[in-house]
Short mmCIF file of C-alpha atoms and ligand atoms in Angstrom, two decimals:
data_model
loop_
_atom_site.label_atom_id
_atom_site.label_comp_id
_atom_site.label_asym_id
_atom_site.label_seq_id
_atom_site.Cartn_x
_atom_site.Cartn_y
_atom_site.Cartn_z
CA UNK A 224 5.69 18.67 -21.65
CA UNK A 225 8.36 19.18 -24.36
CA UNK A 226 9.34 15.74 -26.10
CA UNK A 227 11.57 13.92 -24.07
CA UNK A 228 12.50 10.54 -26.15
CA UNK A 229 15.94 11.92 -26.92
CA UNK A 230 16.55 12.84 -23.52
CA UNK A 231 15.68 9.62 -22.81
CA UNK A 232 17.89 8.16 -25.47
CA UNK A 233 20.81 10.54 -24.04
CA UNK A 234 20.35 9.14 -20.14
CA UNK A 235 21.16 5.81 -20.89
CA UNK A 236 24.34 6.73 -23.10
CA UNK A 237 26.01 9.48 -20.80
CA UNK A 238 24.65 7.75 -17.22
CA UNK A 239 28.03 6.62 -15.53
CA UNK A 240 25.76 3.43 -14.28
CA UNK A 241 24.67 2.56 -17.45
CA UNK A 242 27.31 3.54 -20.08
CA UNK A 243 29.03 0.06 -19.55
CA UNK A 244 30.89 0.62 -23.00
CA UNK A 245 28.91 -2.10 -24.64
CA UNK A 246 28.29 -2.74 -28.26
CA UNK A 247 24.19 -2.83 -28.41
CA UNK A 248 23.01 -5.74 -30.99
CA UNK A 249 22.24 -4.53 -34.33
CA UNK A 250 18.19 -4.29 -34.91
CA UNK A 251 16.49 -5.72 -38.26
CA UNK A 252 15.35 -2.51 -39.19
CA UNK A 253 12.85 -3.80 -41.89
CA UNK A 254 11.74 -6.40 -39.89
CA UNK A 255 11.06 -4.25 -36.69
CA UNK A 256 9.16 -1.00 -38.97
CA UNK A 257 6.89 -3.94 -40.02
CA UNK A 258 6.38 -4.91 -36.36
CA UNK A 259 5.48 -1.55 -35.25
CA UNK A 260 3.13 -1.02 -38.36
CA UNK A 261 1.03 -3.71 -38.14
CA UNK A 262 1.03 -3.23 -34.07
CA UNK A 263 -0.30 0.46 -34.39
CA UNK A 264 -2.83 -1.17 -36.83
CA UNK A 265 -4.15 -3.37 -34.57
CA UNK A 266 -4.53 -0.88 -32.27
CA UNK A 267 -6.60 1.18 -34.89
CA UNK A 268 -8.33 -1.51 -36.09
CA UNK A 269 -9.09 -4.37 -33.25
CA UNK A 270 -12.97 -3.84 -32.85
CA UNK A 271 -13.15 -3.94 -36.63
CA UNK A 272 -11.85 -6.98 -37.47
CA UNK A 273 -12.94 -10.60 -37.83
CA UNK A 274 -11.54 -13.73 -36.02
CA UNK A 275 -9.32 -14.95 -38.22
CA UNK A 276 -7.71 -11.59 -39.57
CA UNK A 277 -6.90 -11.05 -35.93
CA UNK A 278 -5.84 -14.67 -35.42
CA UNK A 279 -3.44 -13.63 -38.62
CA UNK A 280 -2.08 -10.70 -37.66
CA UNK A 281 -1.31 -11.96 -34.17
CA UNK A 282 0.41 -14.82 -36.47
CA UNK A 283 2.27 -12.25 -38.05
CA UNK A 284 3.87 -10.50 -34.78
CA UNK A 285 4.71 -13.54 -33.52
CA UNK A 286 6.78 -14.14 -36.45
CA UNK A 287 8.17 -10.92 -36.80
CA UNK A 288 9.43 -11.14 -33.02
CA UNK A 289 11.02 -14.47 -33.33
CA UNK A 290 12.78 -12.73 -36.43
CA UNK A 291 13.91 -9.68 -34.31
CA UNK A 292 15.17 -11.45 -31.37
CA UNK A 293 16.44 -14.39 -33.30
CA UNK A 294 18.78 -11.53 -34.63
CA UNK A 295 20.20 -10.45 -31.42
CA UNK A 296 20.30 -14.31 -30.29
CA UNK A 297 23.39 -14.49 -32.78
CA UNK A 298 24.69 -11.53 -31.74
CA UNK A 299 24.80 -13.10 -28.09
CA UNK A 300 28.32 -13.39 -25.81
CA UNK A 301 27.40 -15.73 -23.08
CA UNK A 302 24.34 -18.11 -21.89
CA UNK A 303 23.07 -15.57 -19.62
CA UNK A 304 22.34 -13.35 -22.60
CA UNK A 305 20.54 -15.43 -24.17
CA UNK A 306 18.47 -16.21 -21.42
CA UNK A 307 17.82 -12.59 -21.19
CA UNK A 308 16.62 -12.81 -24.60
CA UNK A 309 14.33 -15.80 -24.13
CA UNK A 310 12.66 -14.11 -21.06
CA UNK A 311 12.04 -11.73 -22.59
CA UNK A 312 10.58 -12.21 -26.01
CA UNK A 313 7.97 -15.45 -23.31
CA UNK A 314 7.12 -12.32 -21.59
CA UNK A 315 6.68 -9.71 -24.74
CA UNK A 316 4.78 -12.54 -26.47
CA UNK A 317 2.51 -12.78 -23.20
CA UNK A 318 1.75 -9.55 -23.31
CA UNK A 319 1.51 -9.08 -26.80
CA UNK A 320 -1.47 -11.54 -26.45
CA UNK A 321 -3.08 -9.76 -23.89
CA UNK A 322 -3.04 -6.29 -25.16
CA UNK A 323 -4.66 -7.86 -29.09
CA UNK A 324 -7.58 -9.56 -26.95
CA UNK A 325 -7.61 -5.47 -25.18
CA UNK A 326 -7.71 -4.02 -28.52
CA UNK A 327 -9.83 -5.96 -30.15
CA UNK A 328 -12.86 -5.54 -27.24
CA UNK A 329 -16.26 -5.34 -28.32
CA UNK A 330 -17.62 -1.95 -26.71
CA UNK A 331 -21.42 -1.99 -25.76
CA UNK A 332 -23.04 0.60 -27.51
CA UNK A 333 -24.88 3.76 -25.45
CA UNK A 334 -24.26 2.46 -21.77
CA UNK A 335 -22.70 4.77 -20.00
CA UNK A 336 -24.94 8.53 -19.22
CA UNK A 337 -22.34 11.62 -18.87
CA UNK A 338 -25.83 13.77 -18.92
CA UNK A 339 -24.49 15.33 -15.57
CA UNK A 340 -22.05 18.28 -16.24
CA UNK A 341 -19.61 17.22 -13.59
CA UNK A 342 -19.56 13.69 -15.20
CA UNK A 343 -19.22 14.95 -18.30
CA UNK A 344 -15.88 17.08 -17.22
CA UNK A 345 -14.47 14.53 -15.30
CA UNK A 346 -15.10 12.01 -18.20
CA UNK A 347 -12.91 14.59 -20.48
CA UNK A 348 -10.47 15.03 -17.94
CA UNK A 349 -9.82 11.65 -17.81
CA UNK A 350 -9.57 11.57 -21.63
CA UNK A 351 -7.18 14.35 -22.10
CA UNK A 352 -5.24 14.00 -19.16
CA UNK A 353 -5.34 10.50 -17.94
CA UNK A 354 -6.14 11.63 -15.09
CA UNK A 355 -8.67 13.69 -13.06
CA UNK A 356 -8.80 14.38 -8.94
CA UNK A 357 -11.86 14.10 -6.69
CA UNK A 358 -13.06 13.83 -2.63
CA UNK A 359 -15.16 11.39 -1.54
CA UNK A 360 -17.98 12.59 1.38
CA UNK A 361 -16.98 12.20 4.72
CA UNK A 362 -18.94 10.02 6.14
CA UNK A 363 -18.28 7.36 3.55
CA UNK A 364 -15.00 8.57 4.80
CA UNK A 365 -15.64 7.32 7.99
CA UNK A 366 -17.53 4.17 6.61
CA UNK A 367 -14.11 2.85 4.86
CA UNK A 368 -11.77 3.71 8.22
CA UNK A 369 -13.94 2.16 10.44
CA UNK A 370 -14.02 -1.44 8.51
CA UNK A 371 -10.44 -1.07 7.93
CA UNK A 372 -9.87 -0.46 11.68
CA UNK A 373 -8.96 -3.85 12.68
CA UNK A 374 -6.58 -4.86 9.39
CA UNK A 375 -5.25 -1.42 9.66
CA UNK A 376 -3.85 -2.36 14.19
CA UNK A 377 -2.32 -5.44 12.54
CA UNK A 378 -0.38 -3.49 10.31
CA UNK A 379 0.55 -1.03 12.19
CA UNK A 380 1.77 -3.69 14.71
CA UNK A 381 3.57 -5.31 11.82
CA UNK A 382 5.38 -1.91 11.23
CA UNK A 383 6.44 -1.52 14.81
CA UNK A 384 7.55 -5.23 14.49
CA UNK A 385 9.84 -4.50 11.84
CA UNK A 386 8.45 -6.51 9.68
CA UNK A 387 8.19 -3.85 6.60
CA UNK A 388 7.01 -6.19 3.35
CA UNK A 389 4.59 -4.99 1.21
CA UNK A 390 1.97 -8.10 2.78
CA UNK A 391 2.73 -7.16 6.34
CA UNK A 392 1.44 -3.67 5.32
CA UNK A 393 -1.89 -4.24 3.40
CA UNK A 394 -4.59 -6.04 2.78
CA UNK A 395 -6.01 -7.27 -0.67
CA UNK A 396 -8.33 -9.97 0.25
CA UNK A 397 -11.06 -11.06 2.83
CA UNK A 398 -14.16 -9.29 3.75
CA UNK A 399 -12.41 -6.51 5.21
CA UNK A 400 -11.29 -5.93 1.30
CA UNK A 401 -14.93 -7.31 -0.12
CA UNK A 402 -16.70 -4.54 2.06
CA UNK A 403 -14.78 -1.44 1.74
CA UNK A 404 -14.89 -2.70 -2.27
CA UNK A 405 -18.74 -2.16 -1.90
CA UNK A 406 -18.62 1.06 -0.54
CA UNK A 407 -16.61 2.34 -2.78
CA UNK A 408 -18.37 1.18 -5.87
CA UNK A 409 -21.60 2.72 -4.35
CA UNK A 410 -19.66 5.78 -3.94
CA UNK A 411 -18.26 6.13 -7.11
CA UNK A 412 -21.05 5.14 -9.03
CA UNK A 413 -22.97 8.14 -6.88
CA UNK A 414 -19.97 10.28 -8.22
CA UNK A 415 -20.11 9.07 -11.79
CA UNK A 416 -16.66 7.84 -11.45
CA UNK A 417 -18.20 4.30 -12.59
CA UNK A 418 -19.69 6.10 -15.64
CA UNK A 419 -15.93 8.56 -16.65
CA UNK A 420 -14.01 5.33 -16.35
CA UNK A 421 -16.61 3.33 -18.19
CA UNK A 422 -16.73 5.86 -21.03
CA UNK A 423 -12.68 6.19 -21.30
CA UNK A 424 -12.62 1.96 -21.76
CA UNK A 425 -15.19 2.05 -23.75
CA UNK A 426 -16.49 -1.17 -21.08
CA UNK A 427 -18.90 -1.37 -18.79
CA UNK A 428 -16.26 -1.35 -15.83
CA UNK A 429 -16.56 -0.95 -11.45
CA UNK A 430 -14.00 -1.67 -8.73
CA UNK A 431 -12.67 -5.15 -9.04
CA UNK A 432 -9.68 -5.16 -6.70
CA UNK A 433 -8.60 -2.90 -4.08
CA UNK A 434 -5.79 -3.09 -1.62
CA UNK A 435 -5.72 -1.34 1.61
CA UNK A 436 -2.40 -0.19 2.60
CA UNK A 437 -0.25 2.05 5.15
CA UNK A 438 3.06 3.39 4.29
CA UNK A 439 5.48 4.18 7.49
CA UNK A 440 8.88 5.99 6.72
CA UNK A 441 10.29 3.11 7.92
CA UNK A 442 9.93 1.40 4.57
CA UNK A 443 12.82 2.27 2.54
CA UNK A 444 12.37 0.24 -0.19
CA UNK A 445 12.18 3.21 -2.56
CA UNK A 446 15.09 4.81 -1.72
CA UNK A 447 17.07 1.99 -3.16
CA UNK A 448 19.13 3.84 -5.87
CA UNK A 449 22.05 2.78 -8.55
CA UNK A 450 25.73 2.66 -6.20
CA UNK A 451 28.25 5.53 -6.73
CA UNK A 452 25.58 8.11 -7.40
CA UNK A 453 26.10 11.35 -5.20
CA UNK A 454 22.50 11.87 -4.61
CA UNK A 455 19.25 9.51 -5.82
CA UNK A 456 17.25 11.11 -8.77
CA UNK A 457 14.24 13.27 -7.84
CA UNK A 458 12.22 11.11 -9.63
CA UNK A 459 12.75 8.17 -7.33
CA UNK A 460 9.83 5.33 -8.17
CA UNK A 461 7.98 7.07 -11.11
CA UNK A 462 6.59 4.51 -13.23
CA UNK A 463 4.33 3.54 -16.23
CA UNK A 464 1.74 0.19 -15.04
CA UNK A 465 2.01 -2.93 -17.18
CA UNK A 466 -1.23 -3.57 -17.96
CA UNK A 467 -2.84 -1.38 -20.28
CA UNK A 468 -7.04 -2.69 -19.60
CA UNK A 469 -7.47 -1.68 -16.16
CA UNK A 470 -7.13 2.16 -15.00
CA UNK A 471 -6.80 2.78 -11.57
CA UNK A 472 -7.70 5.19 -8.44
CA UNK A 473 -5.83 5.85 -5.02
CA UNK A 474 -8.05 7.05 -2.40
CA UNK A 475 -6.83 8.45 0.67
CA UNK A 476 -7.86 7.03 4.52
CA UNK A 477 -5.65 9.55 5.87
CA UNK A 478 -5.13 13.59 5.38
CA UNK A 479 -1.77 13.52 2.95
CA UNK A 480 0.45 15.77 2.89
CA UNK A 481 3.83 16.71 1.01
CA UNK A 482 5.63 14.65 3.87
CA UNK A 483 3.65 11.53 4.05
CA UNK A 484 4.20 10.46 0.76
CA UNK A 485 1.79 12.13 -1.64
CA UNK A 486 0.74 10.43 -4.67
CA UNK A 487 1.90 12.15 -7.34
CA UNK A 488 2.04 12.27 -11.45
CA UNK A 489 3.95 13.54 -14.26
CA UNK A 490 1.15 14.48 -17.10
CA UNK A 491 2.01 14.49 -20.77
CA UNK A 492 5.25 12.55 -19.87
CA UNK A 493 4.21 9.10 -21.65
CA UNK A 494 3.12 10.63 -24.77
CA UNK A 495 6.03 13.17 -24.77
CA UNK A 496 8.39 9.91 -24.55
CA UNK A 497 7.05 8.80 -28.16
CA UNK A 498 7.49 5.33 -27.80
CA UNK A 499 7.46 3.00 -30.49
CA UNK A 500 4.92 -0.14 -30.10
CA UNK A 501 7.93 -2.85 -29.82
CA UNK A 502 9.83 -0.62 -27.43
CA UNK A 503 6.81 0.16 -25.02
CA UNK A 504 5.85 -3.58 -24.82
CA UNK A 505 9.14 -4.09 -23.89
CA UNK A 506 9.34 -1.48 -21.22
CA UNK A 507 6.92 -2.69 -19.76
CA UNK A 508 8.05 -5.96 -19.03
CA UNK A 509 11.72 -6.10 -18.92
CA UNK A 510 10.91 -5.88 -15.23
CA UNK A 511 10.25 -9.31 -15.30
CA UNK A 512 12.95 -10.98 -16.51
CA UNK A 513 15.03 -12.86 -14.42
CA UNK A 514 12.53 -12.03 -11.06
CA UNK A 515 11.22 -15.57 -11.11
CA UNK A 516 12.77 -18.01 -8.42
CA UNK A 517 13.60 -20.82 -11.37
CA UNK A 518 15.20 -18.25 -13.33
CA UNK A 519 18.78 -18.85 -13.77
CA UNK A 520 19.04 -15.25 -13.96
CA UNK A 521 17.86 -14.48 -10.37
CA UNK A 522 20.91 -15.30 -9.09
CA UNK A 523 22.91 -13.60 -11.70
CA UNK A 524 21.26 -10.36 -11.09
CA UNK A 525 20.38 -10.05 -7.31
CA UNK A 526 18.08 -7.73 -7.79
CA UNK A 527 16.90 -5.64 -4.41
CA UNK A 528 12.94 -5.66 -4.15
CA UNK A 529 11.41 -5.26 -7.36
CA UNK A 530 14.08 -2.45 -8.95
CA UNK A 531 16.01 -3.83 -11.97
CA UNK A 532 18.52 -1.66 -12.26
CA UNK A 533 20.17 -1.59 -9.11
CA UNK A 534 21.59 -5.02 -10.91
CA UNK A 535 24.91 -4.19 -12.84
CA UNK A 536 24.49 -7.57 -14.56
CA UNK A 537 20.69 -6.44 -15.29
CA UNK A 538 21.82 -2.97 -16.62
CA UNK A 539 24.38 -4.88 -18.99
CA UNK A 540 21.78 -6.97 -20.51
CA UNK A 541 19.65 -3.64 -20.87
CA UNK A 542 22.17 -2.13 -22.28
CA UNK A 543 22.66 -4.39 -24.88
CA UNK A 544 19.48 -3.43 -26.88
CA UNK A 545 19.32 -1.18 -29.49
CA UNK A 546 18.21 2.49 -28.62
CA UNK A 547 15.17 2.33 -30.54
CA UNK A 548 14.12 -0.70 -28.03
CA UNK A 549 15.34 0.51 -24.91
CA UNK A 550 12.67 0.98 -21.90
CA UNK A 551 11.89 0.44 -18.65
CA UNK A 552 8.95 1.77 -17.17
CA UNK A 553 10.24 2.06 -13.91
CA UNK A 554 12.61 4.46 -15.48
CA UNK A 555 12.00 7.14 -12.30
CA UNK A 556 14.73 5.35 -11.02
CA UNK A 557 17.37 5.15 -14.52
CA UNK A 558 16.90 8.90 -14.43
CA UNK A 559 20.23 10.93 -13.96
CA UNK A 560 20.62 13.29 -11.03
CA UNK A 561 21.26 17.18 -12.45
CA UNK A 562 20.47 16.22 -16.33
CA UNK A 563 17.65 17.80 -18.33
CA UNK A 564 15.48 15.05 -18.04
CA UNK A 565 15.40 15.02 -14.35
CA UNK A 566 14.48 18.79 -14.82
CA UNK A 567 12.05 18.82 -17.50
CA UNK A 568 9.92 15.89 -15.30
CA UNK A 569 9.76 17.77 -11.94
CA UNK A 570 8.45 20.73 -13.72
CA UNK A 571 5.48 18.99 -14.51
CA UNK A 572 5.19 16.91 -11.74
CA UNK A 573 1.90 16.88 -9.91
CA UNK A 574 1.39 15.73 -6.11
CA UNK A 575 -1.70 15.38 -4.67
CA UNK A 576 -2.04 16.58 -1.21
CA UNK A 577 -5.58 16.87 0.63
CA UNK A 578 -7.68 15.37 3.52
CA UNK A 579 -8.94 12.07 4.16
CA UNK A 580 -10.96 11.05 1.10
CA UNK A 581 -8.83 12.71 -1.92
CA UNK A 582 -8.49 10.98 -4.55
CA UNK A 583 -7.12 10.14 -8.12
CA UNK A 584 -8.42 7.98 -10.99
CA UNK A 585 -5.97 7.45 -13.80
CA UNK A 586 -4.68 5.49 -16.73
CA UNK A 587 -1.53 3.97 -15.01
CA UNK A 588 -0.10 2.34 -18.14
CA UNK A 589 -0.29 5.90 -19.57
CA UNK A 590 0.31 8.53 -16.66
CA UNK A 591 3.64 8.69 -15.23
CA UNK A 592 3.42 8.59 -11.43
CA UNK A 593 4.73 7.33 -7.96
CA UNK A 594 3.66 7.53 -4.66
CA UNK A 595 4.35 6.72 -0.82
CA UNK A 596 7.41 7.69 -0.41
CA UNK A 597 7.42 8.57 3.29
CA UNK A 598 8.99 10.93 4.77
CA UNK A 599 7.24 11.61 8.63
CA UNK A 600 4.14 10.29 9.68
CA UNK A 601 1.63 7.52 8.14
CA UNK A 602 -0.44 6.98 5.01
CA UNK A 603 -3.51 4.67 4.90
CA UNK A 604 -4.74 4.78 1.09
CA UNK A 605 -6.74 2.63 -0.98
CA UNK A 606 -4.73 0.90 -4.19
CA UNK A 607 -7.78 0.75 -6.80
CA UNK A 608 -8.19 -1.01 -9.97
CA UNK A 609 -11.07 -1.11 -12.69
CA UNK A 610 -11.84 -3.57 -14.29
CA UNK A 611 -14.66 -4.97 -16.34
CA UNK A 612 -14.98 -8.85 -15.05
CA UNK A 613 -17.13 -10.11 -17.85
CA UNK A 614 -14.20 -9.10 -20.55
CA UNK A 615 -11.21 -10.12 -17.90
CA UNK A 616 -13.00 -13.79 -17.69
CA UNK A 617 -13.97 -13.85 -21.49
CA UNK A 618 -10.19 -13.01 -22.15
CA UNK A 619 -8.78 -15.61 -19.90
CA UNK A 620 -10.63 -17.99 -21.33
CA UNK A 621 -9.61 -16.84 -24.86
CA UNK A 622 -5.88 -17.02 -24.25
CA UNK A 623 -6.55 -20.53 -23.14
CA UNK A 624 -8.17 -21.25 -25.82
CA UNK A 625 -4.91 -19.59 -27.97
CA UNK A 626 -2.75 -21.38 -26.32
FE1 FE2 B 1944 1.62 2.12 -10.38
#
């Protein structure tokens, strides 16, 4: 995919939704280069270093955030800006935190076998692409749909119901969740899918949480698009995950095809963005801000399920940061209909159609992609995510510990 950052750039200043005319604050330039340096550098160099370098460096980003956002914080017009601001440098500074304990992961040494060719493939796949496809057998096929038969009635009475939220449509939770979970790891050890993830974390990882879910057309939620546009973007939904430590599989329960809302992915479209360390951690968070009930911002913005910018007030605040900061990783829906970048991202898009045990394993903080957007029909998939529990519990208990 051809670099798209300045396309990116361009969208937000020529979109009629979000060129609101608005000065954006003026960026510490020094202060920010340093941020991103010593960011990429703990990326390079997390396994390498001792406690209390890491302890200092973390020291030093914290510091160099204040600093940047205690910039725009004088450059502020009203209160609700500078909430906006203190959201989100809590939330940056949250995840900041997070991603140094990622980086700085001990890997076990020789643990994972990629002795078997297909392994081996899909284990480079995954590492060039960020993605590979595969099909589970059938019968474990038919394992999975026959414990979700139950959960899946109640659903699909829930859908006839009307009652269309993301709960009333799956299930993350029980021992409906806990035994599907273990066929699935069996399975995907048996496919070395256990082994290519471990080898692309560098962890020791299996399937830690799973959701099973149905999609009906009657759930509109991503459809929702910026007021006063003639026709929604093509790229409706595509997003980046937040968290960057746990990759991720769908697996269909249900033959998929172009109608019934197809996973699909935009390869190459994350690295062709070129995002700089400060501006992806705040991508993917932004989100956040102002989507907690105390927030004095929920009111302000309204936002309609979990899509930012369908908020004027929201796309103001956006709007306000500099260029070189400005992100949202939910920017499938930011994208404007007819321009270049709407273009350049459906040529590469892939969707992935197939029968009843297809599935994907990807890096979701790093692979563009969207799925179940219904058109006809039904979707039952499985919502996957890896994880390696030992390091998620030795991390929790380390950010305690921090804080
Ligand atoms: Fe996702």
């Amino acid at each position: 995919m051809k670099q798209i950052n300045t396309l990116l750039e361009g969208n937000y200043r020529c979109h009629p939704a979000f060129n609101l005319a608005l000065p954006s604050w003026n960026a510490p330039t020094e202060k920010l280069a340093a941020f991103n340096d010593i960011y990429a550098a703990a990326q390079e160099l997390g396994v390498t270093l001792d406690t209390s370098s890491r302890q200092d460096i973390r020291q030093d980003l914290e510091q160099l955030l204040s600093d940047i956002f205690r910039t725009f914080e004088a450059q502020t017009d009203d209160a609700y800006e500078t909430r906006f601001l203190l959201e989100l440098k809590n939330a940056c500074l949250r995840l900041i935190g997070e991603e140094l304990v990622w980086y700085a992961r001990q890997p076990r040494t020789r643990f994972v076998s990629l002795s078997d060719k297909q392994i081996r493939q899909d284990a480079i796949r995954l590492q060039q692409n960020r993605h590979y496809f595969g099909c589970l057998p059938a019968p474990a096929v038919a394992e999975m749909r026959k414990l979700a038969e139950s959960a899946l009635a109640q659903c699909r009475a829930n859908a006839a119901a009307g009652r269309l939220r993301r709960e009333d449509l799956s299930i993350n939770a029980g021992p409906t969740v806990r035994a599907i979970r273990n066929v699935l790891n069996r399975e995907f050890k048996a496919l070395g899918v256990l082994d290519a993830v471990s080898a692309y974390t560098g962890c020791k990882i299996r399937v830690t949480g799973l959701a099973l879910e149905l999609s009906v057309p009657q759930a509109t939620w991503w459809k929702n698009t910026i007021a006063n546009l003639e026709r929604p973007p093509r790229t409706l939904y595509a997003h980046l995950d937040e968290t960057i430590s746990c990759p991720k599989a769908i697996v269909y329960l249900s033959d998929v095809t172009e109608q019934n809302g197809p996973t699909s992915c935009y390869p190459g479209a994350y690295e062709a963005m070129q995002l700089n360390p400060l501006q992806e951690i705040i991508g993917r968070i932004v989100g956040t801000v102002g989507s907690q009930s105390d927030s004095p911002l929920k009111e302000y913005y309204a936002k309609q399920y979990h899509q930012s910018v369908n908020s004027e007030n929201f796309r103001r605040h956006f709007m306000r940061l500099p260029a070189c900061l400005r992100f949202n990783s939910h920017m499938g829906w930011d994208v404007m209909p007819d321009s270049e970048l709407e273009s350049t991202l459906m040529a590469d898009e892939i969707k992935m159609t197939g029968p009843a045990g297809t599935f994907i394993t990807f890096d979701g903080a790093r692979l563009l992609h969207r799925g179940g957007l219904m058109q006809e029909g039904e979707r039952v998939a499985l919502q996957v995510i890896f994880s390696n529990s030992t390091f998620t519990e030795r991390a929790v208990n380390k950010l305690k510990r921090m804080l």
